[in-house]
Short mmCIF file of C-alpha atoms and ligand atoms in Angstrom, two decimals:
data_model
loop_
_atom_site.label_atom_id
_atom_site.label_comp_id
_atom_site.label_asym_id
_atom_site.label_seq_id
_atom_site.Cartn_x
_atom_site.Cartn_y
_atom_site.Cartn_z
CA UNK A 1260 0.17 -0.01 0.15
CA UNK A 1261 1.28 3.48 -0.88
CA UNK A 1262 1.74 5.58 2.36
CA UNK A 1263 0.01 8.95 1.90
CA UNK A 1264 2.14 10.37 4.47
CA UNK A 1265 5.54 9.55 5.88
CA UNK A 1266 8.49 10.78 7.56
CA UNK A 1267 12.13 10.62 5.84
CA UNK A 1268 15.33 10.57 8.24
CA UNK A 1269 18.35 11.64 6.89
CA UNK A 1270 21.05 8.82 7.74
CA UNK A 1271 23.85 11.34 6.82
CA UNK A 1272 22.42 14.08 8.84
CA UNK A 1273 21.96 11.82 12.01
CA UNK A 1274 25.93 10.89 11.31
CA UNK A 1275 27.16 14.17 10.94
CA UNK A 1276 25.54 15.20 14.21
CA UNK A 1277 27.28 12.23 16.22
CA UNK A 1278 30.57 13.14 14.57
CA UNK A 1279 30.14 16.93 15.34
CA UNK A 1280 29.63 15.54 18.79
CA UNK A 1281 32.52 12.94 18.89
CA UNK A 1282 34.86 15.60 17.52
CA UNK A 1283 33.73 17.96 20.25
CA UNK A 1284 34.06 15.75 23.25
CA UNK A 1285 37.14 13.76 22.04
CA UNK A 1286 38.07 9.98 22.23
CA UNK A 1287 38.08 9.69 26.08
CA UNK A 1288 34.49 10.72 26.73
CA UNK A 1289 31.49 8.01 26.24
CA UNK A 1290 28.93 9.22 23.79
CA UNK A 1291 25.49 8.02 24.96
CA UNK A 1292 22.67 9.32 22.76
CA UNK A 1293 19.29 9.40 24.24
CA UNK A 1294 16.77 7.67 21.96
CA UNK A 1295 13.68 8.03 24.28
CA UNK A 1296 10.38 9.34 22.82
CA UNK A 1297 10.78 7.14 19.72
CA UNK A 1298 14.57 8.93 19.38
CA UNK A 1299 12.47 12.08 19.69
CA UNK A 1300 10.11 11.28 16.94
CA UNK A 1301 12.77 10.04 14.41
CA UNK A 1302 12.42 6.10 15.12
CA UNK A 1303 13.61 4.28 18.00
CA UNK A 1304 15.42 1.48 16.42
CA UNK A 1305 16.53 3.02 13.04
CA UNK A 1306 18.17 6.24 14.98
CA UNK A 1307 19.91 3.97 17.35
CA UNK A 1308 21.51 1.75 14.60
CA UNK A 1309 22.48 4.68 12.86
CA UNK A 1310 24.03 6.40 15.92
CA UNK A 1311 25.77 3.41 16.97
CA UNK A 1312 27.23 2.90 13.22
CA UNK A 1313 28.41 6.53 13.27
CA UNK A 1314 30.34 5.81 16.57
CA UNK A 1315 27.97 6.22 19.85
CA UNK A 1316 29.06 4.08 22.56
CA UNK A 1317 26.14 3.51 24.65
CA UNK A 1318 22.11 4.21 24.28
CA UNK A 1319 20.03 6.09 26.59
CA UNK A 1320 16.29 5.22 26.95
CA UNK A 1321 13.54 6.35 29.10
CA UNK A 1322 11.75 3.11 29.95
CA UNK A 1323 12.00 -0.74 29.90
CA UNK A 1324 9.85 -1.10 26.88
CA UNK A 1325 12.23 0.68 24.75
CA UNK A 1326 15.09 -1.31 26.12
CA UNK A 1327 13.31 -4.52 25.31
CA UNK A 1328 12.56 -3.29 21.46
CA UNK A 1329 16.32 -2.25 21.15
CA UNK A 1330 17.46 -5.87 22.66
CA UNK A 1331 14.75 -7.69 20.36
CA UNK A 1332 16.46 -5.71 17.17
CA UNK A 1333 19.73 -7.19 18.03
CA UNK A 1334 21.45 -4.25 19.54
CA UNK A 1335 23.97 -5.24 21.77
CA UNK A 1336 25.39 -1.68 22.86
CA UNK A 1337 25.10 -1.04 26.46
CA UNK A 1338 21.71 0.43 27.37
CA UNK A 1339 20.80 2.78 30.20
CA UNK A 1340 17.40 3.66 31.13
CA UNK A 1341 17.32 7.00 32.74
CA UNK A 1342 13.68 7.19 33.41
CA UNK A 1343 11.70 5.04 35.90
CA UNK A 1344 11.93 1.20 35.97
CA UNK A 1345 8.95 -0.66 37.74
CA UNK A 1346 10.32 -3.02 40.68
CA UNK A 1347 8.57 -5.73 38.93
CA UNK A 1348 10.25 -5.11 35.47
CA UNK A 1349 13.84 -5.13 37.17
CA UNK A 1350 14.64 -8.62 36.82
CA UNK A 1351 13.52 -8.69 33.04
CA UNK A 1352 15.91 -5.79 32.53
CA UNK A 1353 18.66 -7.22 34.26
CA UNK A 1354 18.27 -10.52 32.53
CA UNK A 1355 18.54 -8.14 29.15
CA UNK A 1356 21.84 -6.88 30.48
CA UNK A 1357 20.27 -3.37 30.61
CA UNK A 1358 21.99 -0.72 33.27
CA UNK A 1359 19.55 0.79 35.57
CA UNK A 1360 19.40 4.35 37.08
CA UNK A 1361 18.73 3.97 40.99
CA UNK A 1362 17.45 7.20 42.80
CA UNK A 1363 14.87 5.11 45.24
CA UNK A 1364 15.66 3.11 48.01
CA UNK A 1365 13.06 0.50 47.26
CA UNK A 1366 14.43 -0.03 43.72
CA UNK A 1367 18.11 -0.69 45.24
CA UNK A 1368 16.51 -3.18 48.30
CA UNK A 1369 14.76 -4.75 45.41
CA UNK A 1370 17.91 -5.18 43.35
CA UNK A 1371 19.47 -6.60 46.29
CA UNK A 1372 16.70 -9.01 46.83
CA UNK A 1373 17.09 -10.34 42.92
CA UNK A 1374 20.81 -11.01 43.67
CA UNK A 1375 22.06 -10.93 40.12
CA UNK A 1376 24.91 -9.31 38.61
CA UNK A 1377 23.65 -5.87 37.45
CA UNK A 1378 25.09 -2.40 36.66
CA UNK A 1379 23.68 0.65 38.34
CA UNK A 1380 24.15 4.30 38.22
CA UNK A 1381 22.74 6.38 40.84
CA UNK A 1382 20.96 9.69 40.12
CA UNK A 1383 21.73 12.64 42.42
CA UNK A 1384 19.61 15.42 43.30
CA UNK A 1385 21.67 18.65 42.59
CA UNK A 1386 18.87 21.24 42.06
CA UNK A 1387 16.63 20.11 39.58
CA UNK A 1388 14.10 18.47 42.37
CA UNK A 1389 13.14 15.83 39.23
CA UNK A 1390 14.56 12.42 40.18
CA UNK A 1391 17.32 12.23 42.32
CA UNK A 1392 18.96 11.00 45.64
CA UNK A 1393 19.23 13.68 48.32
CA UNK A 1394 22.90 14.21 49.50
CA UNK A 1395 22.03 12.99 53.23
CA UNK A 1396 20.46 9.89 51.88
CA UNK A 1397 23.49 8.89 50.15
CA UNK A 1398 25.18 6.91 52.64
CA UNK A 1399 22.19 4.55 52.44
CA UNK A 1400 22.60 3.65 48.77
CA UNK A 1401 26.39 3.49 49.50
CA UNK A 1402 26.31 0.94 51.98
CA UNK A 1403 23.95 -1.11 50.01
CA UNK A 1404 26.20 -1.22 47.09
CA UNK A 1405 29.59 -1.90 49.01
CA UNK A 1406 27.63 -4.54 50.99
CA UNK A 1407 26.67 -6.51 47.70
CA UNK A 1408 29.41 -7.44 45.23
CA UNK A 1409 26.84 -8.49 42.64
CA UNK A 1410 26.21 -4.51 42.18
CA UNK A 1411 28.44 -2.54 40.06
CA UNK A 1412 28.45 0.99 40.57
CA UNK A 1413 28.74 1.96 36.83
CA UNK A 1414 27.76 5.40 37.15
CA UNK A 1415 26.90 8.73 38.94
CA UNK A 1416 24.78 11.26 37.32
CA UNK A 1417 22.68 14.51 37.61
CA UNK A 1418 20.67 16.35 35.26
CA UNK A 1419 20.58 20.25 34.77
CA UNK A 1420 17.52 22.66 35.34
CA UNK A 1421 18.22 25.67 33.80
CA UNK A 1422 21.14 25.08 30.89
CA UNK A 1423 19.32 25.54 27.50
CA UNK A 1424 16.97 28.69 28.70
CA UNK A 1425 19.99 30.98 29.57
CA UNK A 1426 23.33 32.43 28.56
CA UNK A 1427 24.29 32.37 32.21
CA UNK A 1428 25.44 29.37 33.34
CA UNK A 1429 25.67 30.23 37.16
CA UNK A 1430 22.64 27.63 38.08
CA UNK A 1431 24.31 24.85 36.21
CA UNK A 1432 27.77 25.70 38.00
CA UNK A 1433 26.03 25.68 41.10
CA UNK A 1434 24.58 22.17 40.36
CA UNK A 1435 27.92 21.12 39.38
CA UNK A 1436 29.45 21.98 42.61
CA UNK A 1437 26.80 19.89 44.57
CA UNK A 1438 27.45 17.03 41.95
CA UNK A 1439 31.07 17.12 42.90
CA UNK A 1440 30.33 17.02 46.45
CA UNK A 1441 28.28 13.70 46.10
CA UNK A 1442 31.07 12.35 43.98
CA UNK A 1443 33.44 13.01 46.62
CA UNK A 1444 31.65 11.52 49.25
CA UNK A 1445 30.87 8.28 47.13
CA UNK A 1446 34.66 7.96 46.36
CA UNK A 1447 35.66 8.69 50.06
CA UNK A 1448 33.34 5.80 51.30
CA UNK A 1449 35.50 3.55 48.96
CA UNK A 1450 33.19 3.12 45.73
CA UNK A 1451 34.56 4.20 42.27
CA UNK A 1452 31.99 4.53 39.86
CA UNK A 1453 33.43 4.21 36.36
CA UNK A 1454 31.42 7.04 34.43
CA UNK A 1455 30.33 10.43 36.06
CA UNK A 1456 27.76 11.93 33.66
CA UNK A 1457 25.37 15.10 33.65
CA UNK A 1458 25.39 16.67 30.33
CA UNK A 1459 22.75 16.87 27.75
CA UNK A 1460 23.04 18.39 24.50
CA UNK A 1461 23.44 22.27 25.68
CA UNK A 1462 26.04 21.38 28.40
CA UNK A 1463 27.95 19.11 25.96
CA UNK A 1464 28.17 21.92 23.69
CA UNK A 1465 28.66 24.81 26.29
CA UNK A 1466 29.83 23.84 29.38
CA UNK A 1467 33.12 21.50 28.95
CA UNK A 1468 33.73 21.06 32.83
CA UNK A 1469 30.34 19.13 32.90
CA UNK A 1470 31.33 16.41 30.30
CA UNK A 1471 33.72 14.23 32.77
CA UNK A 1472 33.68 10.83 30.68
CA UNK A 1473 30.20 10.50 29.76
CA UNK A 1474 27.62 12.58 28.06
CA UNK A 1475 23.95 12.02 27.40
CA UNK A 1476 23.14 14.19 24.25
CA UNK A 1477 19.52 14.24 22.96
CA UNK A 1478 17.80 16.96 20.69
CA UNK A 1479 20.87 17.82 19.02
CA UNK A 1480 21.55 14.38 17.62
CA UNK A 1481 18.61 14.92 15.42
CA UNK A 1482 19.88 18.17 14.14
CA UNK A 1483 17.84 20.55 16.41
CA UNK A 1484 19.54 23.33 19.01
CA UNK A 1485 18.34 22.95 22.21
CA UNK A 1486 17.49 26.56 22.30
CA UNK A 1487 18.40 29.79 20.57
CA UNK A 1488 20.06 30.58 23.69
CA UNK A 1489 22.44 27.76 23.70
CA UNK A 1490 23.16 28.21 19.83
CA UNK A 1491 24.12 31.84 20.34
CA UNK A 1492 26.41 30.80 23.17
CA UNK A 1493 28.21 27.74 20.91
CA UNK A 1494 28.83 30.43 18.26
CA UNK A 1495 31.20 32.17 20.64
CA UNK A 1496 32.71 28.72 21.71
CA UNK A 1497 33.04 26.74 18.45
CA UNK A 1498 31.99 28.38 15.04
CA UNK A 1499 32.69 25.40 13.44
CA UNK A 1500 30.35 23.12 15.14
CA UNK A 1501 27.10 22.61 12.88
CA UNK A 1502 24.14 20.41 12.99
CA UNK A 1503 21.89 18.91 10.31
CA UNK A 1504 18.38 18.68 10.96
CA UNK A 1505 17.54 15.01 9.77
CA UNK A 1506 13.38 14.95 9.87
CA UNK A 1507 11.28 15.76 6.55
CA UNK A 1508 7.64 15.12 7.15
CA UNK A 1509 5.92 14.59 3.58
CA UNK A 1510 2.43 13.90 2.67
CA UNK A 1511 0.52 13.78 -0.68
CA UNK A 1512 -1.99 16.37 -2.09
CA UNK A 1513 -5.61 14.62 -2.34
CA UNK A 1514 -7.39 17.46 -3.91
CA UNK A 1515 -6.67 20.80 -5.69
CA UNK A 1516 -10.07 23.01 -5.80
CA UNK A 1517 -10.83 26.34 -7.35
CA UNK A 1518 -12.40 28.63 -4.70
CA UNK A 1519 -13.90 32.09 -5.10
CA UNK A 1520 -13.00 35.16 -3.17
CA UNK A 1521 -15.16 35.34 -0.10
CA UNK A 1522 -15.81 31.48 0.14
CA UNK A 1523 -15.56 29.64 3.39
CA UNK A 1524 -12.78 27.02 4.40
CA UNK A 1525 -13.11 24.21 6.91
CA UNK A 1526 -15.22 23.77 10.28
CA UNK A 1527 -16.19 26.84 11.79
CA UNK A 1528 -15.79 28.74 8.54
CA UNK A 1529 -12.85 30.21 9.92
CA UNK A 1530 -10.84 31.32 6.69
CA UNK A 1531 -12.53 33.36 3.89
CA UNK A 1532 -10.54 33.46 0.61
CA UNK A 1533 -9.02 36.72 -0.12
CA UNK A 1534 -9.05 36.12 -3.72
CA UNK A 1535 -10.19 33.94 -6.45
CA UNK A 1536 -7.72 30.89 -6.07
CA UNK A 1537 -7.41 27.37 -5.27
CA UNK A 1538 -6.83 25.56 -2.23
CA UNK A 1539 -5.21 21.74 -1.68
CA UNK A 1540 -6.38 19.08 0.43
CA UNK A 1541 -3.73 17.42 2.50
CA UNK A 1542 -4.41 14.18 4.27
CA UNK A 1543 -2.82 15.05 7.75
CA UNK A 1544 -4.66 16.06 10.84
CA UNK A 1545 -4.60 16.29 14.46
CA UNK A 1546 -4.54 12.28 14.80
CA UNK A 1547 -1.00 12.70 13.20
CA UNK A 1548 -0.37 15.06 15.78
CA UNK A 1549 -0.21 17.95 13.63
CA UNK A 1550 -1.84 20.33 16.16
CA UNK A 1551 -5.08 21.81 15.75
CA UNK A 1552 -3.30 25.06 17.06
CA UNK A 1553 -2.07 25.09 13.71
CA UNK A 1554 -5.43 26.12 12.48
CA UNK A 1555 -4.89 29.34 10.08
CA UNK A 1556 -1.58 29.36 11.77
CA UNK A 1557 1.25 28.15 9.75
CA UNK A 1558 2.23 26.55 6.30
CA UNK A 1559 3.18 23.78 4.08
CA UNK A 1560 5.20 23.80 1.26
CA UNK A 1561 4.27 22.50 -2.11
CA UNK A 1562 6.48 22.95 -5.45
CA UNK A 1563 8.84 24.79 -3.52
CA UNK A 1564 6.32 27.67 -2.49
CA UNK A 1565 4.84 28.38 1.17
CA UNK A 1566 1.21 27.48 0.95
CA UNK A 1567 -0.83 29.24 4.27
CA UNK A 1568 -3.02 26.85 6.28
CA UNK A 1569 -6.50 27.78 5.52
CA UNK A 1570 -9.04 27.03 8.12
CA UNK A 1571 -9.01 24.54 11.03
CA UNK A 1572 -6.85 21.48 11.14
CA UNK A 1573 -9.38 18.40 11.22
CA UNK A 1574 -8.97 14.85 12.49
CA UNK A 1575 -7.57 13.48 9.27
CA UNK A 1576 -7.44 16.64 6.81
CA UNK A 1577 -5.98 19.96 6.47
CA UNK A 1578 -6.40 22.80 3.64
CA UNK A 1579 -3.71 25.13 2.51
CA UNK A 1580 -4.23 27.94 0.20
CA UNK A 1581 -1.97 27.38 -2.99
CA UNK A 1582 -3.43 30.37 -5.17
CA UNK A 1583 -0.70 31.13 -7.60
CA UNK A 1584 1.16 27.90 -6.83
CA UNK A 1585 1.38 25.27 -9.66
CA UNK A 1586 -0.13 22.02 -8.02
CA UNK A 1587 -1.74 18.71 -8.97
CA UNK A 1588 -3.29 16.01 -7.57
CA UNK A 1589 -0.70 13.46 -5.62
CA UNK A 1590 2.06 16.41 -5.42
CA UNK A 1591 4.31 16.33 -2.81
CA UNK A 1592 3.61 18.63 0.17
CA UNK A 1593 6.23 19.09 3.29
CA UNK A 1594 4.98 19.96 6.69
CA UNK A 1595 8.55 19.93 7.93
CA UNK A 1596 11.74 20.05 6.34
CA UNK A 1597 13.07 21.56 2.76
CA UNK A 1598 11.59 21.86 -0.52
CA UNK A 1599 13.45 23.60 -3.33
CA UNK A 1600 14.71 26.82 -1.64
CA UNK A 1601 12.17 27.05 1.25
CA UNK A 1602 12.30 25.23 4.62
CA UNK A 1603 9.75 24.88 7.39
CA UNK A 1604 12.13 23.99 10.33
CA UNK A 1605 10.84 22.48 13.76
CA UNK A 1606 11.69 25.83 15.37
CA UNK A 1607 9.29 27.61 12.91
CA UNK A 1608 6.41 25.31 13.91
CA UNK A 1609 7.35 25.56 17.37
CA UNK A 1610 6.98 29.30 17.42
CA UNK A 1611 3.55 28.95 15.64
CA UNK A 1612 2.39 27.62 18.99
CA UNK A 1613 4.78 28.94 21.74
CA UNK A 1614 6.20 25.45 22.35
CA UNK A 1615 9.74 23.89 21.66
CA UNK A 1616 10.94 21.82 18.76
CA UNK A 1617 11.77 18.92 21.02
CA UNK A 1618 7.75 18.53 21.38
CA UNK A 1619 7.19 19.27 17.78
CA UNK A 1620 9.29 16.21 16.57
CA UNK A 1621 8.48 14.12 19.50
CA UNK A 1622 4.87 14.18 19.27
CA UNK A 1623 4.31 13.20 15.68
CA UNK A 1624 2.25 10.24 15.59
CA UNK A 1625 4.45 6.90 15.51
CA UNK A 1626 2.12 4.99 13.29
CA UNK A 1627 3.55 7.15 10.49
CA UNK A 1628 6.31 5.36 8.86
CA UNK A 1629 9.68 6.77 9.28
CA UNK A 1630 12.05 5.98 6.24
CA UNK A 1631 15.65 6.03 6.76
CA UNK A 1632 17.60 7.18 3.49
C1 PLP B 1987 16.19 13.71 27.66
C2 PLP B 1987 17.55 13.91 28.36
C3 PLP B 1987 18.61 14.16 28.17
C4 PLP B 1987 19.05 14.73 26.91
O1 PLP B 1987 18.76 16.08 26.68
P1 PLP B 1987 18.56 16.97 25.70
O2 PLP B 1987 18.20 18.27 25.83
O3 PLP B 1987 17.59 16.60 24.46
O4 PLP B 1987 20.04 17.21 24.95
C5 PLP B 1987 19.76 13.72 28.97
N1 PLP B 1987 19.55 13.49 30.18
C6 PLP B 1987 18.52 13.31 30.42
C7 PLP B 1987 18.52 12.69 32.12
C8 PLP B 1987 17.28 13.34 29.98
O5 PLP B 1987 16.00 12.97 30.47
#
């Protein structure tokens, strides 16, 4: 069956981004790309495979099901779960040789009870107040690990709260201080974690002291900047560092229709034709997670030209004004990506609805095929 709507992922763009990071961090630092959330919408297994082929050392996933999908796809690389692993799934993950992030005593106690060889990473609370172990609670975790030889402390980690939203890294440095304090305590107590990690894409780019020996890059593996602030900061640090967006969201014109000036388009009659012209019907809607907030708010590309969205986004259908554009049935339309000299970026789509590029690509319905080219 022909796919009306598909997402093409450029392997060479993904490779470019991984190589840019590898070059930036050097050979002694592990590159552990995050492939959570269906690889930020790019396709979990496909993206993971390209990253590993391009030189990534590890993979970070959010949840056990993602680790399982990767193992079932034959991926043997080390995998770290950075979200929550339910107590009931710990045995299965250990048997799949998946590394576990620990920040609850209950989790560690269950791991002790299971009694199998396992690699864990402790997550330290340093100022984000998301997951993490409080400094004063650390000794209990340290004791349990020290008293059970089958548990290897493979890493100590934390996560920044305020790095991409600002060009002032004071808060990140405050968290880094707390992180270093926790590492000192752990090492003084006789444990020697192999990896220390806290850097996401932004920190990997702009805060070299946050690299330690392991980085967890996310959004920028896919060619997107964490924010305009990060991009500005990075320009001052390394102008040669470039990213290539990997995703193109394509669909197919399902009808071309002549419409007279003043005629209404779509539900609620919210769009009125400004002149005699034509509209194109595209078979994409909010089911695909093309947001209904894009009603009369945005554009698609057809034959290299911008066609403004006309009327409300429907469940499976949207309309664009193609007056003055040469359009035929089944022409290709681009919702995200390049066509000719025109481009619609995830950042631009994010601006239409006051969100972030992360959300734009991540939300796209998983049912739409991701084709790696
Ligand atoms: C998602 C995530 C990352 C990657 O973040 P980016 O901003 O996408 O680079 C790193 N670490 C943790 C804990 C995460 O949840």
